[in-house]
Coordinates of C-alpha atoms in Angstrom, one line a residue:
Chain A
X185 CA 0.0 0.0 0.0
X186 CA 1.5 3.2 -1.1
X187 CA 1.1 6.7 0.1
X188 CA 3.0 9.8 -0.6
X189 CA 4.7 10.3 -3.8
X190 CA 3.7 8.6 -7.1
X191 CA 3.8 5.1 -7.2
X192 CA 6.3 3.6 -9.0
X193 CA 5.6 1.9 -12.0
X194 CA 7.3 -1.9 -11.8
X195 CA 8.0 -3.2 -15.2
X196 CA 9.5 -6.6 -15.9
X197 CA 11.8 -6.5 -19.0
X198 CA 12.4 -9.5 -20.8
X199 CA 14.6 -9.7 -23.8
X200 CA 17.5 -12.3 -24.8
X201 CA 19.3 -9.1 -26.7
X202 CA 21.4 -7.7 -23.4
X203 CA 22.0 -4.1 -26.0
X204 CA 18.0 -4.3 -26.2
X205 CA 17.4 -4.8 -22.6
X206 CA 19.6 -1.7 -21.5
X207 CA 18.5 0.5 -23.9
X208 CA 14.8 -0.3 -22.4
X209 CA 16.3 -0.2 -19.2
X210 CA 17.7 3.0 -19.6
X211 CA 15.0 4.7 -21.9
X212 CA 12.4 3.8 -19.4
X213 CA 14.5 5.2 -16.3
X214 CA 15.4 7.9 -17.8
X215 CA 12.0 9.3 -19.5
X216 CA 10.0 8.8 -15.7
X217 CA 9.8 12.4 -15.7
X218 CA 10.4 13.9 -19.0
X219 CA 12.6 16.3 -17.5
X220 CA 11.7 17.2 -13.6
X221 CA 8.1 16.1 -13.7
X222 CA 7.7 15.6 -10.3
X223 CA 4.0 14.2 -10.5
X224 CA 5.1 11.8 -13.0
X225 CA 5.4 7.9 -11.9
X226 CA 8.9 6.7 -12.4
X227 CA 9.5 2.9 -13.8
X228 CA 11.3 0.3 -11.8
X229 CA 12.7 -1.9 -13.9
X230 CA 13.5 -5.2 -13.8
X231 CA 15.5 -6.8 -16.5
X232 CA 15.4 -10.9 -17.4
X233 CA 17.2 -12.4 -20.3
X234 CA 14.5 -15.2 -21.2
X235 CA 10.7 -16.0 -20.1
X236 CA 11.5 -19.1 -18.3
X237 CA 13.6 -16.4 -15.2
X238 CA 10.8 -14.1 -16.3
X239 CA 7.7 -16.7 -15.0
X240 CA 10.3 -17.7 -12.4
X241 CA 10.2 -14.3 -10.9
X242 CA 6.1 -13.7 -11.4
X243 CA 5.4 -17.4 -10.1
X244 CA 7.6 -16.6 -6.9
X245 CA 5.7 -13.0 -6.7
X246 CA 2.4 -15.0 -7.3
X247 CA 3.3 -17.3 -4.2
X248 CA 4.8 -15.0 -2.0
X249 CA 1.3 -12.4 -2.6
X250 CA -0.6 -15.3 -1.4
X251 CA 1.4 -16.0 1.6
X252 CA 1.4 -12.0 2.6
X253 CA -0.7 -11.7 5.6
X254 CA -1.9 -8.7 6.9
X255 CA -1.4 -9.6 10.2
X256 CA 1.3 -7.0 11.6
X257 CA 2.8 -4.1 10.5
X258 CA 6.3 -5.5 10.6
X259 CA 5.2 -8.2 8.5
X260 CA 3.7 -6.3 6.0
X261 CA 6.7 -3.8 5.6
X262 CA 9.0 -6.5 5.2
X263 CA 7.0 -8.5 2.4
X264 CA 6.8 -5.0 0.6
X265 CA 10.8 -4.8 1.2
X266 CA 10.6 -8.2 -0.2
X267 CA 8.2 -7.9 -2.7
X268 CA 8.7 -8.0 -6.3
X269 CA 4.7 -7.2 -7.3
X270 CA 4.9 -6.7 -11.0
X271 CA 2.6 -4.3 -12.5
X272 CA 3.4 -4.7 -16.1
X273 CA 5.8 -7.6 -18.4
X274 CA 7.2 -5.9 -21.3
X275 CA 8.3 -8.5 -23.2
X276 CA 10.5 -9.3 -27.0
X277 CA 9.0 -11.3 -29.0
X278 CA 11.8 -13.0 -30.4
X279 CA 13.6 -15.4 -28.0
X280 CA 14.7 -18.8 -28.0
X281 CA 12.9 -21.3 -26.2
X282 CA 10.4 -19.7 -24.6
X283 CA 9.0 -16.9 -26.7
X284 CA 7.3 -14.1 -25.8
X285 CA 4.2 -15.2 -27.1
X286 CA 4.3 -18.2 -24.9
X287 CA 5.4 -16.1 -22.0
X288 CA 1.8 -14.2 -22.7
X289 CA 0.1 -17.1 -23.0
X290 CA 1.2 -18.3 -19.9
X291 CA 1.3 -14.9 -17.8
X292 CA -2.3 -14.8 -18.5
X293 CA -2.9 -18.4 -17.7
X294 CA -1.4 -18.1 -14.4
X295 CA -5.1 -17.4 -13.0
X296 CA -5.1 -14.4 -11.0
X297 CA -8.2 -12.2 -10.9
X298 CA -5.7 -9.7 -11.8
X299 CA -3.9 -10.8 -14.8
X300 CA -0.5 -8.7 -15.4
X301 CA -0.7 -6.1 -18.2
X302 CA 1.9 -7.6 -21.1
X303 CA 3.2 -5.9 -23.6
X304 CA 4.6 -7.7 -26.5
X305 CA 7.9 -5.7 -28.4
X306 CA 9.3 -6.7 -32.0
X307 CA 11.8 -5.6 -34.4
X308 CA 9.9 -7.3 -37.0
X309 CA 6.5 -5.2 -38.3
X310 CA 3.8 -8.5 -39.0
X311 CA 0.5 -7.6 -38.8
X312 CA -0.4 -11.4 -38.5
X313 CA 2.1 -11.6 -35.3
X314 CA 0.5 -8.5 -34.0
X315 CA -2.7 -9.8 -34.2
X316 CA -2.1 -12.7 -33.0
X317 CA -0.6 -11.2 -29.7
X318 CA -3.5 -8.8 -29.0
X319 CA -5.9 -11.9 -29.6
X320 CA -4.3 -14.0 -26.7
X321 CA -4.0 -10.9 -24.4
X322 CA -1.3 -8.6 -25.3
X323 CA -2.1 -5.0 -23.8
X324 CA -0.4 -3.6 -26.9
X325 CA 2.2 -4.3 -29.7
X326 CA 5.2 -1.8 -29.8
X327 CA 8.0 -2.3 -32.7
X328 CA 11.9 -2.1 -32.1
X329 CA 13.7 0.0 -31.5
X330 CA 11.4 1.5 -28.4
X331 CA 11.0 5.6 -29.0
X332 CA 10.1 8.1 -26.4
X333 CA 6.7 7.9 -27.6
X334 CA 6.3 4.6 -26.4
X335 CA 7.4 4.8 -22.7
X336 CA 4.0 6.5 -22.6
X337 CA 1.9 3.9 -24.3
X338 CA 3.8 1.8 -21.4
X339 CA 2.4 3.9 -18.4
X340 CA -1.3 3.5 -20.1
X341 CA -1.1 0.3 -19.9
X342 CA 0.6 -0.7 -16.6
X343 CA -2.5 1.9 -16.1
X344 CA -4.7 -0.6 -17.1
X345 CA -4.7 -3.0 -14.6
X346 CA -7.6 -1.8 -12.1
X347 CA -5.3 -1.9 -8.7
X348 CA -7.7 -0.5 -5.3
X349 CA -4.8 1.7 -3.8
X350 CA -3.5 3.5 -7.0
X351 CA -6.3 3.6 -9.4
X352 CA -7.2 7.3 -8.8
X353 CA -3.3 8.1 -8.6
X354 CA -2.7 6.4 -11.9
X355 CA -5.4 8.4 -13.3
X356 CA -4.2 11.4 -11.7
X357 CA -1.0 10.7 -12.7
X358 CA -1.6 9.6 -16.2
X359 CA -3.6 12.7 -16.7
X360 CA -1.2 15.1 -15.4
X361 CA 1.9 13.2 -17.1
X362 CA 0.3 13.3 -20.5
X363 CA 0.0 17.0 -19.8
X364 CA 3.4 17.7 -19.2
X365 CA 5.0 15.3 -21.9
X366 CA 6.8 17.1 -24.9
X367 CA 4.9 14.5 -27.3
X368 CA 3.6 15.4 -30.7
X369 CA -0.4 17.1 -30.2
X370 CA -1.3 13.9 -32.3
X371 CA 0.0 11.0 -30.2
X372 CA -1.3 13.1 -27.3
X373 CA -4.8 13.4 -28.4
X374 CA -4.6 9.9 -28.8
X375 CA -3.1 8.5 -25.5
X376 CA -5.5 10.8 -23.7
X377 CA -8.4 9.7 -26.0
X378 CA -7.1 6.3 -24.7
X379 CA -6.7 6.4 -21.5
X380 CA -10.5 7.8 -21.6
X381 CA -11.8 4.9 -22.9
X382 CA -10.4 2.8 -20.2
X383 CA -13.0 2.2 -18.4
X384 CA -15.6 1.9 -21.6
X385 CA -16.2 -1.2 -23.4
X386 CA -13.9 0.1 -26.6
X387 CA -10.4 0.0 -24.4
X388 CA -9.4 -3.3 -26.2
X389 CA -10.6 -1.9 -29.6
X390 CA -8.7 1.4 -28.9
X391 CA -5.5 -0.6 -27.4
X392 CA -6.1 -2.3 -30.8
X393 CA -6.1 0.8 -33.2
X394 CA -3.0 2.1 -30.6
X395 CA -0.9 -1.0 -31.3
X396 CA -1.6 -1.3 -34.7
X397 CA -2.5 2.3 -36.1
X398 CA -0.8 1.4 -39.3
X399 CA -2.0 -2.0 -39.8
X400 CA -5.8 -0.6 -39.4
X401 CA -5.0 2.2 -41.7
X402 CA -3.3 -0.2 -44.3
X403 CA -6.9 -2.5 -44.0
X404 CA -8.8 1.2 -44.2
X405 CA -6.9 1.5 -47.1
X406 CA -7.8 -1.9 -48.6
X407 CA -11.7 -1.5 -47.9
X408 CA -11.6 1.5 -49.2
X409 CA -10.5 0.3 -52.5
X410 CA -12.8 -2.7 -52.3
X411 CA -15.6 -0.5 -51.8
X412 CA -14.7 1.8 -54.7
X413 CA -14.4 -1.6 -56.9
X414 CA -17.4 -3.0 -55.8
X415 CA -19.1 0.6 -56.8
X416 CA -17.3 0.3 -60.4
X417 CA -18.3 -3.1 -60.8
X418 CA -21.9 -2.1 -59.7
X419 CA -22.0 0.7 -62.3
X420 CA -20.4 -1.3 -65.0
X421 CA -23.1 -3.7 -64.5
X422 CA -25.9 -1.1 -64.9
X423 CA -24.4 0.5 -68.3
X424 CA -23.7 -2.9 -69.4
X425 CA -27.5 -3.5 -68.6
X426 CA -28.6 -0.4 -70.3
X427 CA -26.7 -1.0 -73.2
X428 CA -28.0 -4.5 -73.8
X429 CA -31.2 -2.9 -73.5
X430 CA -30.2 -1.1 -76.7
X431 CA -30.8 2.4 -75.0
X432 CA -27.1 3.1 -75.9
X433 CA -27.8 6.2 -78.0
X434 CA -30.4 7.8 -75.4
X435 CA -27.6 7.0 -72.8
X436 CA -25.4 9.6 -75.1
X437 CA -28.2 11.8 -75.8
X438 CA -29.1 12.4 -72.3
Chain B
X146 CA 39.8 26.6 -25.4
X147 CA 40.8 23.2 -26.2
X148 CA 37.8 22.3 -24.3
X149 CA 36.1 23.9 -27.7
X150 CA 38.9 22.3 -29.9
X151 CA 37.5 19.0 -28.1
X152 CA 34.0 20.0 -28.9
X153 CA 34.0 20.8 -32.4
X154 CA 36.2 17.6 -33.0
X155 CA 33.3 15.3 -31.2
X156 CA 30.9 17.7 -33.1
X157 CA 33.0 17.0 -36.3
X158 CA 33.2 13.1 -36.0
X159 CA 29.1 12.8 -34.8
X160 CA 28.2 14.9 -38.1
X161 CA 30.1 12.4 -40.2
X162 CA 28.7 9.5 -38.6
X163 CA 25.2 10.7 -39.2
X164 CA 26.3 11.9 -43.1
X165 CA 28.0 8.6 -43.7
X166 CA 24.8 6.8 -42.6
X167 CA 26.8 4.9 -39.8
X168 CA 24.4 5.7 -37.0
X169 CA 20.7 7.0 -37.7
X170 CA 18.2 8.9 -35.7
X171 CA 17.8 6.1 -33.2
X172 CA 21.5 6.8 -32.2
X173 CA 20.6 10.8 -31.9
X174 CA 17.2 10.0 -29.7
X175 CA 19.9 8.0 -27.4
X176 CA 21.7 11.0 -27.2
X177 CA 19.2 13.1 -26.2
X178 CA 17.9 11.3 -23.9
X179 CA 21.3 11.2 -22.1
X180 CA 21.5 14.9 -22.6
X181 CA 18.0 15.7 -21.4
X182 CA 17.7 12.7 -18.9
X183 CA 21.0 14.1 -17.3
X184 CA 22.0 10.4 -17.2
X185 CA 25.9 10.7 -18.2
X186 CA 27.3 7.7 -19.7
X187 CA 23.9 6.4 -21.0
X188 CA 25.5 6.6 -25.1
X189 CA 28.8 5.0 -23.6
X190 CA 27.6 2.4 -21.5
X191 CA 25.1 1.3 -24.3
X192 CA 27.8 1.7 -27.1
X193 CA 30.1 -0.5 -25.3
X194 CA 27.7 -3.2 -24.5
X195 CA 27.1 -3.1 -28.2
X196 CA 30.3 -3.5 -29.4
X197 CA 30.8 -6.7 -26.6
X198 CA 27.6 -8.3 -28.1
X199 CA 28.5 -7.3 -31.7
X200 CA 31.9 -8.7 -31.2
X201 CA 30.5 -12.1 -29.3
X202 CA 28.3 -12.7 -32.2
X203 CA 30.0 -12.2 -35.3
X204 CA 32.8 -14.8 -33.3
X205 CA 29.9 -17.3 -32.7
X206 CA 28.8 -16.8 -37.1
X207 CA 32.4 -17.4 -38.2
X208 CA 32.1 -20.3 -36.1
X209 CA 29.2 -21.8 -37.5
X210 CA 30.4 -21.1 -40.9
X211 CA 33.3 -23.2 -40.4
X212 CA 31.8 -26.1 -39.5
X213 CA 31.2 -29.2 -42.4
X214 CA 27.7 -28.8 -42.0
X215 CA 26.5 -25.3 -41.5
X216 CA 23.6 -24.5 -39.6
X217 CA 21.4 -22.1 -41.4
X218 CA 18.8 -21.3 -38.9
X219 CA 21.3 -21.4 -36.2
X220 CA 23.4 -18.1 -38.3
X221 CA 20.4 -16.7 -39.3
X222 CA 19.5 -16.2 -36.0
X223 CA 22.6 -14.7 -34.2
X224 CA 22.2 -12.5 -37.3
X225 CA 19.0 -11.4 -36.4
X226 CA 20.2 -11.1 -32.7
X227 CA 22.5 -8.3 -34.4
X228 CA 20.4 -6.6 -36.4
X229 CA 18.2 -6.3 -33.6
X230 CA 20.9 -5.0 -31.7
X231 CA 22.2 -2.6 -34.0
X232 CA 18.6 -1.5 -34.6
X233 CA 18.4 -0.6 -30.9
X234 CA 21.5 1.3 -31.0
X235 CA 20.7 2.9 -34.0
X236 CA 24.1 1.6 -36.1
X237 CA 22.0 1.8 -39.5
X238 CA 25.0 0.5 -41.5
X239 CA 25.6 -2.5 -39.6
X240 CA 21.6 -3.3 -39.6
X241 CA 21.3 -2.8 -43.4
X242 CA 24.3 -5.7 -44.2
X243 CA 22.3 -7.6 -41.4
X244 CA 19.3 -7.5 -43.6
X245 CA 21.5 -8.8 -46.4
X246 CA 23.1 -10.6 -44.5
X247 CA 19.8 -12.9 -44.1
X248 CA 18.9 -13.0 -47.6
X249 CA 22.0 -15.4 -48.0
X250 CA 21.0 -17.5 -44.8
X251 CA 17.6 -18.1 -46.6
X252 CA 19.5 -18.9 -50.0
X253 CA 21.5 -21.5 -47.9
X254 CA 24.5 -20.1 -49.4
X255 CA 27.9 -20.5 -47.1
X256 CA 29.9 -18.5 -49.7
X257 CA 27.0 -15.7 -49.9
X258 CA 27.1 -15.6 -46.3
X259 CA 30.8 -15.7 -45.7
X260 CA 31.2 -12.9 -47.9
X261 CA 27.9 -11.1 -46.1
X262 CA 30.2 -11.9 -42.7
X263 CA 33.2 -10.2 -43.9
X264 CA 31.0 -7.4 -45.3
X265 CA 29.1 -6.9 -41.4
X266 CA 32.7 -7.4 -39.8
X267 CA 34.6 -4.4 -41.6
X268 CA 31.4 -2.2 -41.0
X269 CA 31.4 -3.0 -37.7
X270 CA 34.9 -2.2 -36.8
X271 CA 34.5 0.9 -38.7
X272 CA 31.2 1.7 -36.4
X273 CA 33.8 0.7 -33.6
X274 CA 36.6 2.7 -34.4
X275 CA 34.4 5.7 -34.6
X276 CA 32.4 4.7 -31.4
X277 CA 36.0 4.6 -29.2
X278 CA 37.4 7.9 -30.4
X279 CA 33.9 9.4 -29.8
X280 CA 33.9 8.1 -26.2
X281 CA 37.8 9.5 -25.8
X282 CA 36.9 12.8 -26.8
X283 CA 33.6 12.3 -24.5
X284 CA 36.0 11.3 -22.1
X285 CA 39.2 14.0 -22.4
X286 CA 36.0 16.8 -22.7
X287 CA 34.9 16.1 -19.4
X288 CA 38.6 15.7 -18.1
X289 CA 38.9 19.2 -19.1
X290 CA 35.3 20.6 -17.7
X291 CA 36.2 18.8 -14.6
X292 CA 39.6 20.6 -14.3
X293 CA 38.5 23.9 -15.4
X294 CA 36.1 23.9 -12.4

């Protein structure tokens, strides 16, 4: 149970790339604030270089919540010294044995009423990958390398997860940190359009359009042209139907 | 003063990184973050680590490549470790010959990808060189500052 300042956001790297996992690391340390924001939740990182350390750490967290008894004060400060609560798995996608769409699969499996936010990361830009990551779960989709922008899309979503002591801070804080980030008036509009929407029935379709802007524009793109076929074909069809009709030359004279 | 002569050198070797197309905007949004993050060392520590990695995986390809058999999939995927790497970093030149570099793991071709691994080494040490005087100056610049004040 946290008080005071801003709660700290606690992410859980994983990435088999040690250059990857530092430069997350690093980008998420050092954007907390965006320069001296004091309302502004910092990350706490921790950084594993495979799923299997990564369920390791979430199973012991899983077992050690349960055991936490609120029985004295002493107890419960310790277990929070102790405690390595997770509130969101940002995870690559790409790793051997255990990849990070089986370490969503299985972060989600592991039962809780609460199921950790994930967050799936990839160098490579398929829309059937992405896809198939938000269908099992995925909070979002962010491609390689990770930019300033996203460190935001992070906080909305570590956001997500409906905790009793900081809900009304992370909304406070989410508010007042998209205020005071330097980010383009688009992405803004958007995050705080997003965040919005948490609580409405469209969050996963707007975590969809967030992760995948350009995929849903590209299929946008493709209906679009379908339609205007389907409209060509349609209007073939009717001259082709009034020609065969042999009103060809009232067609010309009208 | 040659605190400035120090300057414009750094100033001089980061323009021709970025004009040469060694390092792209991923390698300027590291800096800025150091800068504006008032994390010193960030650029360095990540550079460094890059260079280990870099280093540890082109030593585990030329490996593979020597072996009777070579593994494909086994290449093609410290390859990909390194593009991703170089990606993160933001060593453009040493991503793009990654991306070749593939093309010749899917065509199954050890003399294609022999010559693709001589290609990613001599970029690499280039983007290495460059990297290690860039961290001296870093280094002799603040040297200076710190004995100026």
């Amino acid at each position: 149970m946290r008080t005071a300042a801003a709660a700290a956001v606690r992410v859980l790297v994983v990435d088999d790339s040690p250059v990857d996992r530092r430069v997350v690391e690093l980008l998420l340390r050092t954007h907390c604030g965006g320069g001296g924001g004091a309302g502004a939740a910092t990350f706490h990182v921790t950084a594993v270089d495979s799923g299997k350390k990564a369920m390791e750490l979430l199973g012991l967290n899983g077992q050690r919540r349960k055991q936490m008894c609120p029985s004295s004060a002493a107890a419960t400060a310790a277990s929070d010294a102790n405690e390595q609560a997770i509130d969101i798995v940002l995870t690559d996608y790409c790793m051997p044995e255990m990849t990070g769409y089986d370490l969503l699969k299985a972060i989600k499996a592991l039962g809780s009423p609460n199921p950790i936010p994930v967050v799936v990361m990839s160098s490579e830009n398929e829309p059937q990958r992405i896809s198939r990551c938000l269908t099992a779960g995925a909070e979002d989709f962010i491609l390689k390398p990770l930019k300033i922008n996203d460190v935001q899309r992070l906080r909305e979503c570590s956001c997500a997860r409906p905790k009793a002591a900081v809900t009304t801070d992370s909304d406070g804080t989410v508010s007042s940190s998209s205020s005071r980030k330097k980010l383009p008036s688009e992405n803004t509009a958007k995050k705080v359009a997003t965040s919005e929407q948490k609580t409405s029935p469209l969050a996963g379709l707007a975590m969809v359009i967030n992760a995948s802007s350009f995929e849903v524009s590209h299929y946008f793109q493709l209906l679009f042209k379908f339609i205007l076929i389907a409209y060509a074909v349609l209007c073939l069809s009717q001259l082709l139907h009034t020609w065969s009709n042999g009103s060809f030359l009232s067609l010309w004279c009208a | 003063m040659a605190g400035a002569a120090l300057r414009d050198q750094l100033s001089a070797l980061l323009s021709s990184m970025f004009s040469q197309g060694l390092v792209d905007e991923q390698f300027e949004q590291l800096q800025m973050l150091q800068d504006e993050g008032g994390t010193p060392g960030f650029v360095a520590e990540v550079v460094t680590l890059f260079c280990d990695d870099a280093e540890r995986i082109i030593a585990e390809i030329a490996t593979l490549l020597e072996q009777p058999i070579v593994s494909f999939d086994k290449v093609d995927a410290f390859v990909h470790q390194l593009k991703g790497s170089s990606a993160s970093v933001g060593a453009q030149k040493v991503k793009f010959t990654c991306m070749q570099f593939r093309q010749f793991c899917q065509e199954k071709s050890r003399d294609g990808c022999l010559m693709a691994l001589a290609v990613v080494r001599n970029e690499f040490y280039d983007l290495r060189n460059k990297f290690q005087t860039m961290l001296q100056l870093e280094q002799q610049i603040q040297a200076y500052d710190h004995k100026q004040q």
